[in-house]
XYZ file of N, CA and C in Angstrom:
831
model
N 91.791 105.363 96.270
C 91.306 106.453 97.111
C 92.069 106.438 98.427
N 92.520 107.578 98.840
C 93.303 107.677 100.057
C 92.443 108.114 101.220
N 92.626 107.473 102.354
C 91.882 107.862 103.542
C 92.262 109.269 103.955
N 91.296 110.124 104.224
C 91.594 111.497 104.612
C 92.183 111.594 105.987
N 93.053 112.544 106.184
C 93.636 112.778 107.490
C 92.668 113.566 108.332
N 92.264 113.025 109.463
C 91.333 113.702 110.352
C 92.124 114.219 111.534
N 92.411 115.495 111.532
C 93.271 116.074 112.543
C 92.535 116.197 113.865
N 93.156 115.649 114.920
C 92.618 115.734 116.282
C 91.188 115.209 116.391
N 90.827 114.262 115.526
C 89.532 113.611 115.642
C 89.805 112.145 115.859
N 89.835 111.715 117.131
C 90.249 110.368 117.448
C 89.253 109.736 118.390
N 89.149 108.388 118.386
C 88.245 107.724 119.329
C 88.720 107.903 120.754
N 87.850 107.611 121.698
C 88.220 107.668 123.102
C 89.117 106.478 123.421
N 89.734 106.523 124.600
C 90.591 105.416 125.016
C 89.791 104.126 125.084
N 88.562 104.199 125.580
C 87.746 103.002 125.691
C 87.448 102.416 124.327
N 87.127 103.301 123.382
C 86.824 102.811 122.040
C 88.059 102.223 121.385
N 89.198 102.866 121.610
C 90.435 102.383 120.997
C 90.786 100.983 121.481
N 90.429 100.668 122.721
C 90.758 99.375 123.275
C 89.939 98.237 122.685
N 88.899 98.561 121.931
C 88.042 97.537 121.355
C 88.228 97.409 119.844
N 89.333 97.961 119.329
C 89.628 97.852 117.904
C 89.719 96.378 117.517
N 89.038 95.944 116.433
C 89.104 94.528 116.042
C 90.498 94.166 115.573
N 90.776 92.862 115.452
C 92.098 92.443 114.970
C 92.434 93.099 113.647
N 93.713 93.314 113.376
C 94.098 94.016 112.157
C 93.717 93.238 110.913
N 93.415 93.989 109.845
C 93.155 93.365 108.561
C 94.442 92.726 108.061
N 94.303 91.652 107.324
C 95.495 90.959 106.822
C 95.391 90.806 105.313
N 96.480 91.078 104.650
C 96.552 90.843 103.214
C 97.815 90.049 102.947
N 97.708 89.013 102.147
C 98.837 88.139 101.866
C 99.103 88.170 100.378
N 100.342 88.399 100.000
C 100.723 88.460 98.599
C 101.597 87.270 98.250
N 101.574 86.856 96.971
C 102.508 85.794 96.551
C 103.946 86.254 96.720
N 104.805 85.315 96.922
C 106.221 85.650 97.139
C 107.077 85.002 96.065
N 108.151 85.679 95.731
C 109.055 85.166 94.708
C 109.705 83.864 95.138
N 109.734 83.573 96.424
C 110.446 82.389 96.896
C 109.540 81.173 96.992
N 108.282 81.288 96.571
C 107.383 80.150 96.632
C 107.809 79.070 95.652
N 107.579 77.818 96.035
C 107.907 76.699 95.164
C 106.693 75.775 95.095
N 106.774 74.760 94.258
C 105.651 73.839 94.142
C 105.381 73.134 95.457
N 106.429 72.856 96.225
C 106.246 72.174 97.507
C 105.961 73.143 98.636
N 106.142 74.431 98.381
C 105.912 75.440 99.414
C 105.235 76.638 98.752
N 103.993 76.470 98.316
C 103.333 77.534 97.554
C 103.042 78.750 98.398
N 103.046 79.896 97.751
C 102.695 81.132 98.446
C 101.202 81.196 98.660
N 100.741 81.809 99.762
C 99.310 81.964 99.979
C 98.676 82.839 98.902
N 97.397 82.715 98.759
C 96.658 83.526 97.798
C 96.378 84.888 98.416
N 96.467 85.928 97.621
C 96.190 87.278 98.131
C 94.779 87.371 98.636
N 94.613 88.136 99.703
C 93.298 88.308 100.297
C 92.411 89.204 99.461
N 92.999 90.049 98.632
C 92.221 90.993 97.832
C 92.674 90.913 96.377
N 92.200 89.891 95.633
C 92.723 89.689 94.279
C 92.272 90.728 93.270
N 91.355 91.620 93.664
C 90.882 92.631 92.723
C 91.879 93.769 92.554
N 92.843 93.883 93.448
C 93.835 94.954 93.378
C 95.056 94.443 92.655
N 95.518 95.110 91.592
C 96.703 94.658 90.873
C 97.905 94.541 91.823
N 98.723 93.532 91.615
C 99.865 93.300 92.499
C 100.777 94.518 92.567
N 100.960 95.186 91.447
C 101.846 96.336 91.437
C 101.097 97.643 91.639
N 99.780 97.566 91.814
C 99.003 98.762 92.090
C 99.197 99.823 91.031
N 99.032 101.059 91.432
C 99.182 102.187 90.505
C 100.413 103.008 90.815
N 101.270 102.516 91.706
C 102.403 103.303 92.153
C 103.554 103.189 91.144
N 104.020 104.285 90.588
C 105.163 104.220 89.672
C 106.451 103.974 90.447
N 107.318 103.201 89.894
C 108.624 102.980 90.525
C 109.725 103.353 89.539
N 110.860 103.726 90.086
C 111.984 104.096 89.237
C 112.920 102.923 88.976
N 112.628 101.819 89.637
C 113.565 100.695 89.542
C 114.753 100.927 90.460
N 115.562 99.921 90.589
C 116.729 100.043 91.468
C 117.981 99.642 90.711
N 119.087 100.242 91.059
C 120.366 99.899 90.471
C 120.844 98.562 91.032
N 121.810 97.918 90.410
C 122.340 96.669 90.960
C 122.820 96.872 92.394
N 122.707 95.796 93.194
C 123.140 95.888 94.580
C 124.636 96.161 94.623
N 125.081 96.649 95.784
C 126.458 97.111 95.913
C 127.460 95.991 96.113
N 126.993 94.776 96.369
C 127.910 93.662 96.599
C 127.225 92.380 96.140
N 127.991 91.328 96.016
C 127.404 90.038 95.676
C 126.514 89.593 96.832
N 125.319 89.144 96.509
C 124.347 88.805 97.547
C 123.566 87.585 97.111
N 123.278 86.705 98.058
C 122.410 85.563 97.792
C 121.417 85.456 98.946
N 120.307 84.726 98.756
C 119.337 84.563 99.849
C 119.938 83.937 101.096
N 121.088 83.297 100.991
C 121.736 82.725 102.173
C 122.168 83.804 103.170
N 122.227 85.060 102.706
C 122.583 86.151 103.615
C 121.468 86.464 104.614
N 120.244 86.031 104.300
C 119.111 86.389 105.141
C 119.283 85.802 106.543
N 118.928 86.589 107.548
C 119.021 86.139 108.932
C 117.842 86.679 109.718
N 117.636 86.113 110.878
C 116.500 86.488 111.737
C 115.167 86.334 111.006
N 115.112 85.465 110.030
C 113.872 85.219 109.308
C 113.323 83.851 109.695
N 112.007 83.732 109.884
C 111.438 82.399 110.138
C 111.620 81.508 108.921
N 111.985 80.253 109.133
C 112.236 79.338 108.024
C 111.010 78.493 107.673
N 110.050 78.414 108.590
C 108.902 77.532 108.371
C 107.625 78.267 108.010
N 107.705 79.592 107.833
C 106.509 80.384 107.544
C 106.939 81.736 107.013
N 105.984 82.522 106.472
C 106.331 83.858 106.001
C 106.706 84.795 107.150
N 107.495 85.804 106.827
C 107.791 86.890 107.761
C 106.511 87.683 107.990
N 106.147 87.883 109.233
C 104.927 88.631 109.558
C 105.263 90.084 109.835
N 104.670 90.981 109.047
C 104.924 92.416 109.166
C 103.647 93.098 109.559
N 103.687 93.897 110.616
C 102.520 94.651 111.085
C 102.762 96.135 110.873
N 101.832 96.809 110.218
C 101.901 98.250 110.060
C 101.041 98.930 111.114
N 101.615 99.873 111.810
C 100.900 100.636 112.829
C 101.138 102.117 112.521
N 100.249 102.700 111.735
C 100.484 104.033 111.191
C 99.178 104.826 111.164
N 99.310 106.103 110.885
C 98.140 106.913 110.594
C 97.979 107.006 109.076
N 97.130 107.896 108.620
C 96.812 107.922 107.186
C 97.946 108.481 106.322
N 99.003 109.044 106.934
C 100.124 109.503 106.136
C 100.799 108.331 105.425
N 100.821 107.178 106.072
C 101.330 105.961 105.454
C 100.285 104.870 105.651
N 99.181 104.908 104.892
C 98.043 104.079 105.227
C 98.226 102.591 105.023
N 99.146 102.203 104.153
C 99.377 100.775 104.022
C 98.286 100.031 103.300
N 97.949 98.840 103.775
C 97.067 97.959 103.029
C 95.622 98.025 103.517
N 95.104 99.207 103.777
C 93.688 99.323 104.117
C 92.847 99.054 102.883
N 91.623 98.630 103.085
C 90.750 98.256 101.973
C 90.427 99.429 101.077
N 90.540 100.652 101.571
C 90.175 101.818 100.780
C 91.339 102.366 99.953
N 92.515 101.775 100.100
C 93.674 102.242 99.338
C 93.917 101.323 98.160
N 93.386 101.691 97.008
C 93.461 100.804 95.855
C 94.897 100.629 95.374
N 95.797 101.557 95.702
C 97.193 101.384 95.302
C 98.030 100.703 96.384
N 97.369 100.303 97.467
C 98.014 99.588 98.577
C 99.082 100.402 99.294
N 99.088 101.706 99.085
C 100.032 102.542 99.821
C 101.457 102.081 99.652
N 102.237 102.193 100.724
C 103.659 101.867 100.646
C 103.922 100.375 100.530
N 102.915 99.536 100.809
C 103.139 98.097 100.781
C 103.498 97.591 99.403
N 103.029 98.243 98.340
C 103.335 97.760 97.004
C 104.834 97.769 96.731
N 105.483 98.905 97.001
C 106.930 98.989 96.771
C 107.698 98.140 97.770
N 107.268 98.124 99.017
C 107.939 97.284 100.006
C 107.822 95.813 99.593
N 106.660 95.412 99.118
C 106.481 94.052 98.660
C 107.365 93.718 97.470
N 107.522 94.667 96.546
C 108.388 94.447 95.388
C 109.831 94.210 95.831
N 110.299 94.988 96.799
C 111.654 94.822 97.297
C 111.831 93.493 98.024
N 110.838 93.096 98.823
C 110.932 91.820 99.519
C 110.855 90.645 98.553
N 110.009 90.792 97.536
C 109.952 89.754 96.492
C 111.319 89.572 95.841
N 111.951 90.700 95.517
C 113.266 90.634 94.862
C 114.313 89.993 95.763
N 114.130 90.126 97.081
C 115.067 89.533 98.033
C 114.748 88.066 98.316
N 113.639 87.557 97.754
C 113.278 86.169 97.987
C 112.671 85.923 99.349
N 112.043 86.939 99.927
C 111.467 86.826 101.266
C 109.968 86.566 101.171
N 109.511 85.495 101.810
C 108.068 85.283 101.940
C 107.560 86.143 103.082
N 106.376 86.713 102.957
C 105.907 87.646 103.972
C 104.385 87.707 104.000
N 103.854 88.094 105.151
C 102.449 88.394 105.347
C 102.355 89.789 105.959
N 101.414 90.575 105.489
C 101.262 91.951 105.957
C 99.968 92.105 106.726
N 100.052 92.523 107.960
C 98.878 92.864 108.757
C 98.845 94.366 108.963
N 97.649 94.923 109.025
C 97.547 96.377 109.061
C 96.663 96.839 110.227
N 97.228 97.677 111.076
C 96.461 98.302 112.142
C 96.439 99.812 111.963
N 96.662 100.266 110.748
C 96.738 101.691 110.474
C 95.331 102.277 110.364
N 95.152 103.447 110.952
C 93.844 104.102 110.962
C 94.037 105.586 110.689
N 93.321 106.105 109.714
C 93.398 107.520 109.429
C 92.923 108.340 110.614
N 93.700 109.358 110.970
C 93.328 110.246 112.066
C 93.776 109.790 113.431
N 94.396 108.608 113.543
C 94.751 108.141 114.873
C 96.007 108.851 115.380
N 96.071 108.933 116.687
C 97.226 109.523 117.359
C 97.780 108.503 118.328
N 98.766 108.914 119.120
C 99.318 108.004 120.118
C 98.267 107.587 121.142
N 97.249 108.411 121.346
C 96.153 108.046 122.262
C 95.543 106.725 121.830
N 95.253 106.603 120.545
C 94.602 105.395 120.032
C 95.527 104.187 120.072
N 96.790 104.391 119.679
C 97.718 103.271 119.616
C 97.959 102.696 120.999
N 98.085 103.545 122.001
C 98.232 103.057 123.373
C 97.043 102.185 123.766
N 95.844 102.564 123.271
C 94.639 101.831 123.649
C 94.559 100.418 123.087
N 95.180 100.192 121.914
C 94.975 98.878 121.301
C 96.234 98.064 121.034
N 97.421 98.641 121.231
C 98.626 98.001 120.737
C 98.849 96.608 121.299
N 98.566 96.389 122.577
C 98.779 95.058 123.152
C 97.891 94.026 122.471
N 96.613 94.357 122.261
C 95.689 93.417 121.631
C 96.093 93.121 120.191
N 96.550 94.156 119.474
C 96.943 93.964 118.081
C 98.182 93.079 117.969
N 99.155 93.292 118.843
C 100.365 92.472 118.811
C 100.021 91.012 119.112
N 99.126 90.784 120.068
C 98.712 89.409 120.368
C 98.013 88.771 119.177
N 97.162 89.553 118.496
C 96.376 89.005 117.396
C 97.225 88.737 116.161
N 98.116 89.670 115.811
C 98.895 89.557 114.574
C 100.146 88.712 114.731
N 100.678 88.614 115.950
C 101.929 87.866 116.206
C 103.026 88.229 115.212
N 103.332 89.529 115.084
C 104.293 89.962 114.063
C 105.730 89.638 114.443
N 106.561 89.581 113.411
C 108.003 89.520 113.607
C 108.597 90.923 113.624
N 107.987 91.844 112.887
C 108.464 93.216 112.811
C 107.258 94.149 112.734
N 107.349 95.256 113.448
C 106.286 96.247 113.471
C 106.823 97.557 112.883
N 106.120 98.086 111.897
C 106.466 99.372 111.285
C 105.597 100.447 111.929
N 106.221 101.420 112.574
C 105.467 102.465 113.281
C 105.731 103.811 112.642
N 104.681 104.454 112.198
C 104.761 105.840 111.754
C 103.524 106.546 112.292
N 103.648 107.087 113.481
C 102.532 107.731 114.133
C 103.027 108.892 114.951
N 102.287 109.937 115.044
C 102.473 111.159 115.798
C 102.099 112.351 114.920
N 101.720 112.065 113.672
C 101.289 113.144 112.776
C 100.129 113.919 113.375
N 99.214 113.210 114.036
C 98.007 113.837 114.559
C 98.140 114.280 116.011
N 99.345 114.232 116.548
C 99.558 114.656 117.930
C 99.985 116.120 117.984
N 99.387 116.860 118.872
C 99.926 118.175 119.184
C 101.241 117.964 119.939
N 102.253 118.727 119.606
C 103.552 118.554 120.247
C 103.429 118.789 121.751
N 103.994 117.880 122.531
C 103.936 118.053 123.977
C 104.486 116.837 124.701
N 104.694 117.009 126.023
C 105.255 115.935 126.830
C 104.340 114.725 126.893
N 103.016 114.950 126.808
C 102.075 113.837 126.885
C 102.247 112.897 125.702
N 102.422 113.455 124.512
C 102.614 112.614 123.334
C 103.907 111.812 123.427
N 104.949 112.430 123.913
C 106.225 111.726 124.068
C 106.088 110.583 125.049
N 105.396 110.814 126.147
C 105.196 109.752 127.159
C 104.358 108.616 126.576
N 103.345 108.943 125.749
C 102.552 107.882 125.149
C 103.357 107.086 124.136
N 104.225 107.750 123.370
C 105.062 107.033 122.413
C 105.971 106.049 123.158
N 106.532 106.493 124.285
C 107.355 105.591 125.089
C 106.524 104.418 125.580
N 105.284 104.684 125.993
C 104.443 103.597 126.480
C 104.098 102.606 125.354
N 103.921 103.097 124.137
C 103.657 102.204 123.002
C 104.790 101.189 122.863
N 106.029 101.688 122.881
C 107.176 100.789 122.765
C 107.246 99.839 123.959
N 107.028 100.377 125.155
C 107.072 99.531 126.354
C 106.028 98.421 126.289
N 104.820 98.778 125.841
C 103.744 97.790 125.767
C 104.025 96.730 124.693
N 104.628 97.147 123.584
C 104.978 96.177 122.537
C 105.934 95.128 123.080
N 107.014 95.589 123.703
C 108.030 94.641 124.176
C 107.560 93.856 125.396
N 106.650 94.432 126.169
C 106.080 93.670 127.293
C 105.173 92.555 126.787
N 104.498 92.811 125.659
C 103.596 91.811 125.073
C 104.374 90.731 124.328
N 105.421 91.137 123.594
C 106.243 90.186 122.852
C 107.686 90.682 122.852
N 108.505 90.164 123.734
C 109.895 90.631 123.835
C 110.752 90.261 122.637
N 110.251 89.402 121.752
C 111.037 88.955 120.598
C 110.759 89.728 119.329
N 109.716 90.549 119.324
C 109.383 91.310 118.124
C 110.407 92.415 117.924
N 110.639 92.790 116.660
C 111.500 93.940 116.392
C 110.631 95.083 115.880
N 111.054 96.299 116.137
C 110.267 97.491 115.831
C 111.083 98.417 114.950
N 110.450 98.906 113.893
C 111.072 99.867 112.980
C 110.260 101.153 113.016
N 110.589 102.070 113.929
C 109.884 103.357 113.978
C 110.479 104.347 112.985
N 109.740 105.383 112.683
C 110.233 106.408 111.769
C 109.907 107.800 112.276
N 110.758 108.741 111.913
C 110.411 110.140 112.066
C 109.308 110.457 111.064
N 108.456 111.404 111.416
C 107.279 111.692 110.609
C 107.531 112.816 109.612
N 106.713 112.836 108.597
C 106.681 113.912 107.610
C 105.276 114.497 107.629
N 105.171 115.811 107.756
C 103.860 116.491 107.731
C 103.872 117.469 106.573
N 102.796 117.466 105.801
C 102.732 118.297 104.606
C 102.834 119.772 104.937
N 103.694 120.469 104.190
C 103.749 121.916 104.267
C 103.338 122.528 102.912
N 102.649 121.692 102.116
C 102.167 122.133 100.814
C 100.770 122.710 100.993
N 100.524 123.975 100.638
C 99.180 124.541 100.784
C 98.170 123.708 99.984
N 96.939 123.556 100.543
C 96.367 124.257 101.702
C 96.533 123.532 103.027
N 97.533 122.693 103.195
C 97.762 122.065 104.480
C 97.927 123.154 105.550
N 97.301 123.017 106.712
C 97.365 124.073 107.738
C 98.767 124.220 108.315
N 99.182 125.466 108.481
C 100.540 125.746 108.977
C 100.742 125.201 110.389
N 99.714 125.269 111.237
C 99.908 124.841 112.634
C 100.264 123.363 112.700
N 99.729 122.581 111.747
C 100.026 121.149 111.754
C 101.488 120.921 111.423
N 101.973 121.570 110.368
C 103.374 121.423 109.986
C 104.318 121.906 111.091
N 103.889 122.894 111.842
C 104.734 123.440 112.883
C 104.995 122.446 114.024
N 104.155 121.411 114.134
C 104.359 120.421 115.197
C 105.392 119.359 114.824
N 105.793 119.331 113.564
C 106.694 118.258 113.117
C 108.051 118.274 113.829
N 108.758 119.397 113.938
C 110.080 119.344 114.590
C 110.025 118.845 116.027
N 109.064 119.327 116.800
C 108.995 118.906 118.196
C 108.630 117.436 118.325
N 107.676 116.982 117.489
C 107.297 115.564 117.564
C 108.442 114.671 117.119
N 109.173 115.073 116.099
C 110.318 114.257 115.670
C 111.422 114.251 116.717
N 111.602 115.362 117.386
C 112.598 115.393 118.470
C 112.196 114.411 119.577
N 110.902 114.347 119.873
C 110.419 113.425 120.900
C 110.612 111.972 120.471
N 110.299 111.665 119.214
C 110.481 110.300 118.716
C 111.944 109.907 118.776
N 112.812 110.819 118.349
C 114.248 110.532 118.349
C 114.748 110.282 119.782
N 114.278 111.069 120.714
C 114.732 110.934 122.094
C 114.238 109.637 122.725
N 113.023 109.217 122.381
C 112.489 107.974 122.918
C 113.222 106.767 122.328
N 113.555 106.825 121.042
C 114.098 105.656 120.339
C 115.621 105.552 120.404
N 116.319 106.666 120.474
C 117.776 106.660 120.386
C 118.407 107.280 121.621
N 119.618 106.810 121.956
C 120.336 107.402 123.070
C 121.166 108.584 122.575
N 121.977 109.139 123.443
C 122.745 110.315 123.092
C 123.778 110.084 122.000
N 124.142 108.825 121.756
C 125.092 108.489 120.711
C 124.413 108.069 119.413
N 123.085 108.146 119.376
C 122.352 107.763 118.178
C 122.096 106.277 118.056
N 122.391 105.507 119.109
C 122.137 104.071 119.082
C 120.747 103.783 119.644
N 120.094 102.727 119.190
C 118.768 102.384 119.708
C 118.790 102.147 121.213
N 117.798 102.660 121.896
C 117.715 102.476 123.339
C 117.294 101.047 123.699
N 116.653 100.353 122.797
C 116.244 98.975 123.024
C 116.883 98.110 121.944
N 117.417 96.942 122.300
C 118.128 96.132 121.299
C 117.264 95.658 120.151
N 115.938 95.704 120.307
C 115.057 95.265 119.218
C 114.400 96.421 118.501
N 114.877 97.611 118.715
C 114.568 98.713 117.810
C 115.633 98.666 116.721
N 115.242 98.400 115.482
C 116.215 98.070 114.449
C 116.751 99.303 113.707
N 116.540 100.464 114.285
C 116.970 101.687 113.635
C 115.815 102.659 113.594
N 116.080 103.854 113.141
C 115.055 104.876 113.066
C 114.999 105.397 111.645
N 113.921 105.060 110.937
C 113.729 105.576 109.604
C 113.411 107.057 109.623
N 113.567 107.708 108.490
C 113.397 109.158 108.457
C 112.504 109.558 107.302
N 111.197 109.548 107.534
C 110.254 109.977 106.488
C 110.375 111.461 106.193
N 110.884 112.226 107.149
C 110.946 113.683 106.962
C 112.013 114.085 105.940
N 112.853 113.162 105.523
C 113.843 113.503 104.494
C 113.228 113.478 103.091
N 112.015 112.926 102.959
C 111.334 112.941 101.671
C 110.957 114.382 101.355
N 111.310 114.885 100.182
C 111.053 116.307 99.875
C 109.589 116.697 100.049
N 109.373 117.838 100.667
C 108.028 118.303 100.944
C 107.560 119.180 99.783
N 107.274 118.546 98.660
C 106.758 119.271 97.505
C 105.655 118.452 96.868
N 105.026 119.012 95.843
C 103.820 118.381 95.296
C 104.103 117.050 94.613
N 105.346 116.742 94.315
C 105.646 115.445 93.728
C 105.482 114.330 94.746
N 105.835 114.625 96.015
C 105.845 113.590 97.031
C 104.772 113.767 98.100
N 104.261 114.984 98.278
C 103.311 115.253 99.341
C 102.116 115.995 98.783
N 100.932 115.566 99.178
C 99.685 116.150 98.697
C 99.186 117.166 99.718
N 99.163 118.428 99.348
C 98.721 119.460 100.286
C 97.244 119.387 100.604
N 96.418 119.031 99.603
C 94.978 118.957 99.839
C 94.588 117.818 100.755
N 95.194 116.656 100.525
C 94.885 115.486 101.358
C 95.832 115.319 102.520
N 96.889 116.092 102.540
C 97.883 116.050 103.612
C 98.529 114.676 103.721
N 98.763 114.028 102.592
C 99.354 112.698 102.596
C 100.464 112.611 101.562
N 101.233 111.519 101.643
C 102.180 111.212 100.586
C 101.409 110.935 99.295
N 101.936 111.397 98.188
C 101.442 111.007 96.876
C 101.912 109.566 96.606
N 101.466 108.940 95.512
C 102.010 107.616 95.175
C 103.532 107.601 95.105
N 104.134 108.645 94.539
C 105.599 108.699 94.489
C 106.187 108.798 95.903
N 105.512 109.522 96.789
C 105.968 109.619 98.166
C 105.854 108.297 98.897
N 104.805 107.521 98.601
C 104.649 106.214 99.215
C 105.792 105.277 98.816
N 106.247 105.394 97.575
C 107.391 104.600 97.138
C 108.611 104.917 97.980
N 108.848 106.212 98.204
C 110.004 106.624 98.998
C 109.859 106.156 100.445
N 108.621 106.218 100.971
C 108.394 105.755 102.344
C 108.707 104.275 102.459
N 108.283 103.483 101.485
C 108.554 102.047 101.503
C 110.047 101.777 101.492
N 110.781 102.526 100.671
C 112.222 102.308 100.569
C 112.933 102.691 101.883
N 112.415 103.720 102.544
C 113.004 104.097 103.812
C 112.824 102.994 104.842
N 111.631 102.385 104.860
C 111.422 101.274 105.788
C 112.290 100.074 105.423
N 112.395 99.785 104.141
C 113.222 98.663 103.710
C 114.673 98.870 104.186
N 115.193 100.072 104.004
C 116.572 100.339 104.441
C 116.711 100.226 105.958
N 115.649 100.563 106.680
C 115.709 100.498 108.132
C 115.837 99.066 108.621
N 115.114 98.130 107.995
C 115.128 96.750 108.461
C 116.222 95.907 107.797
N 116.880 96.463 106.760
C 117.876 95.702 106.006
C 118.986 95.113 106.879
N 119.631 95.870 107.778
C 120.728 95.269 108.559
C 120.271 94.114 109.442
N 119.081 94.234 110.034
C 118.602 93.202 110.957
C 118.329 91.890 110.229
N 117.690 91.976 109.060
C 117.280 90.770 108.351
C 118.263 90.325 107.287
N 119.336 91.069 107.082
C 120.323 90.679 106.093
C 119.828 90.811 104.682
N 118.978 91.781 104.412
C 118.410 91.968 103.077
C 119.417 92.642 102.148
N 119.285 92.424 100.854
C 120.215 93.095 99.928
C 119.992 94.581 99.942
N 121.049 95.367 99.915
C 120.880 96.823 99.979
C 120.367 97.389 98.687
N 119.734 98.553 98.764
C 119.359 99.306 97.573
C 120.019 100.684 97.686
N 120.334 101.316 96.572
C 120.998 102.618 96.624
C 120.107 103.680 97.256
N 120.732 104.712 97.782
C 119.978 105.842 98.281
C 119.320 106.560 97.109
N 118.125 107.081 97.348
C 117.402 107.783 96.282
C 117.986 109.170 96.076
N 117.962 109.613 94.837
C 118.344 110.960 94.478
C 117.061 111.705 94.123
N 116.747 112.738 94.864
C 115.490 113.450 94.668
C 115.679 114.592 93.642
């Protein structure tokens, strides 16, 4: 079951500041050994591969071994924090298919990466909410990398852009060593999704791009590892659900792959081919 998108229905700033620590789900990793066992999953009732269909991946483009991995902790799993709205809900308890985490986990398993996933994603949240809790969540989760896909619920405007900038500023002020993988957003234009909502996508994506990248397309902060592009996922019924205004399971697979490609250069992960839609 997918969390419904609640447009412009968000908690107050005070309420957002009291959000409890993010939920955590831990999956077994392909790199676990008898002397270094993988943690047990927090929710064993959900199948590891969920219900998300995958197309598989072609062989990597070059010879690759786990020795290529860099910027990875050697004494513990990589900690990944999701900070998103319901368009990419992630590992919330109500998402029986685990959202995009299933495909992302499959790719990390194939790369031999141990990882832990923490989730601060909330359906209906906007930049107002994230500004209210981001410092507390970063302190609680102690992530190595933060995946950000938020602004779907923001009306286009200078205030939203300023809040997005503050989110990044607060993250790096709380932990200057964390890396951030933000993405451009995708908003459903499949009926009966409301037209006014889709109309905010270009302006919000322009704001995200301007906050994250300089005039040459390079990250404005050295620990922004690139800018993923969810909006390149085709806006049709195969990938986007007009009734729920969310990615379908197939769309979640594409979202996961976009995030994987975004963090690949920083962590030295094996590449996967670009998808053909």
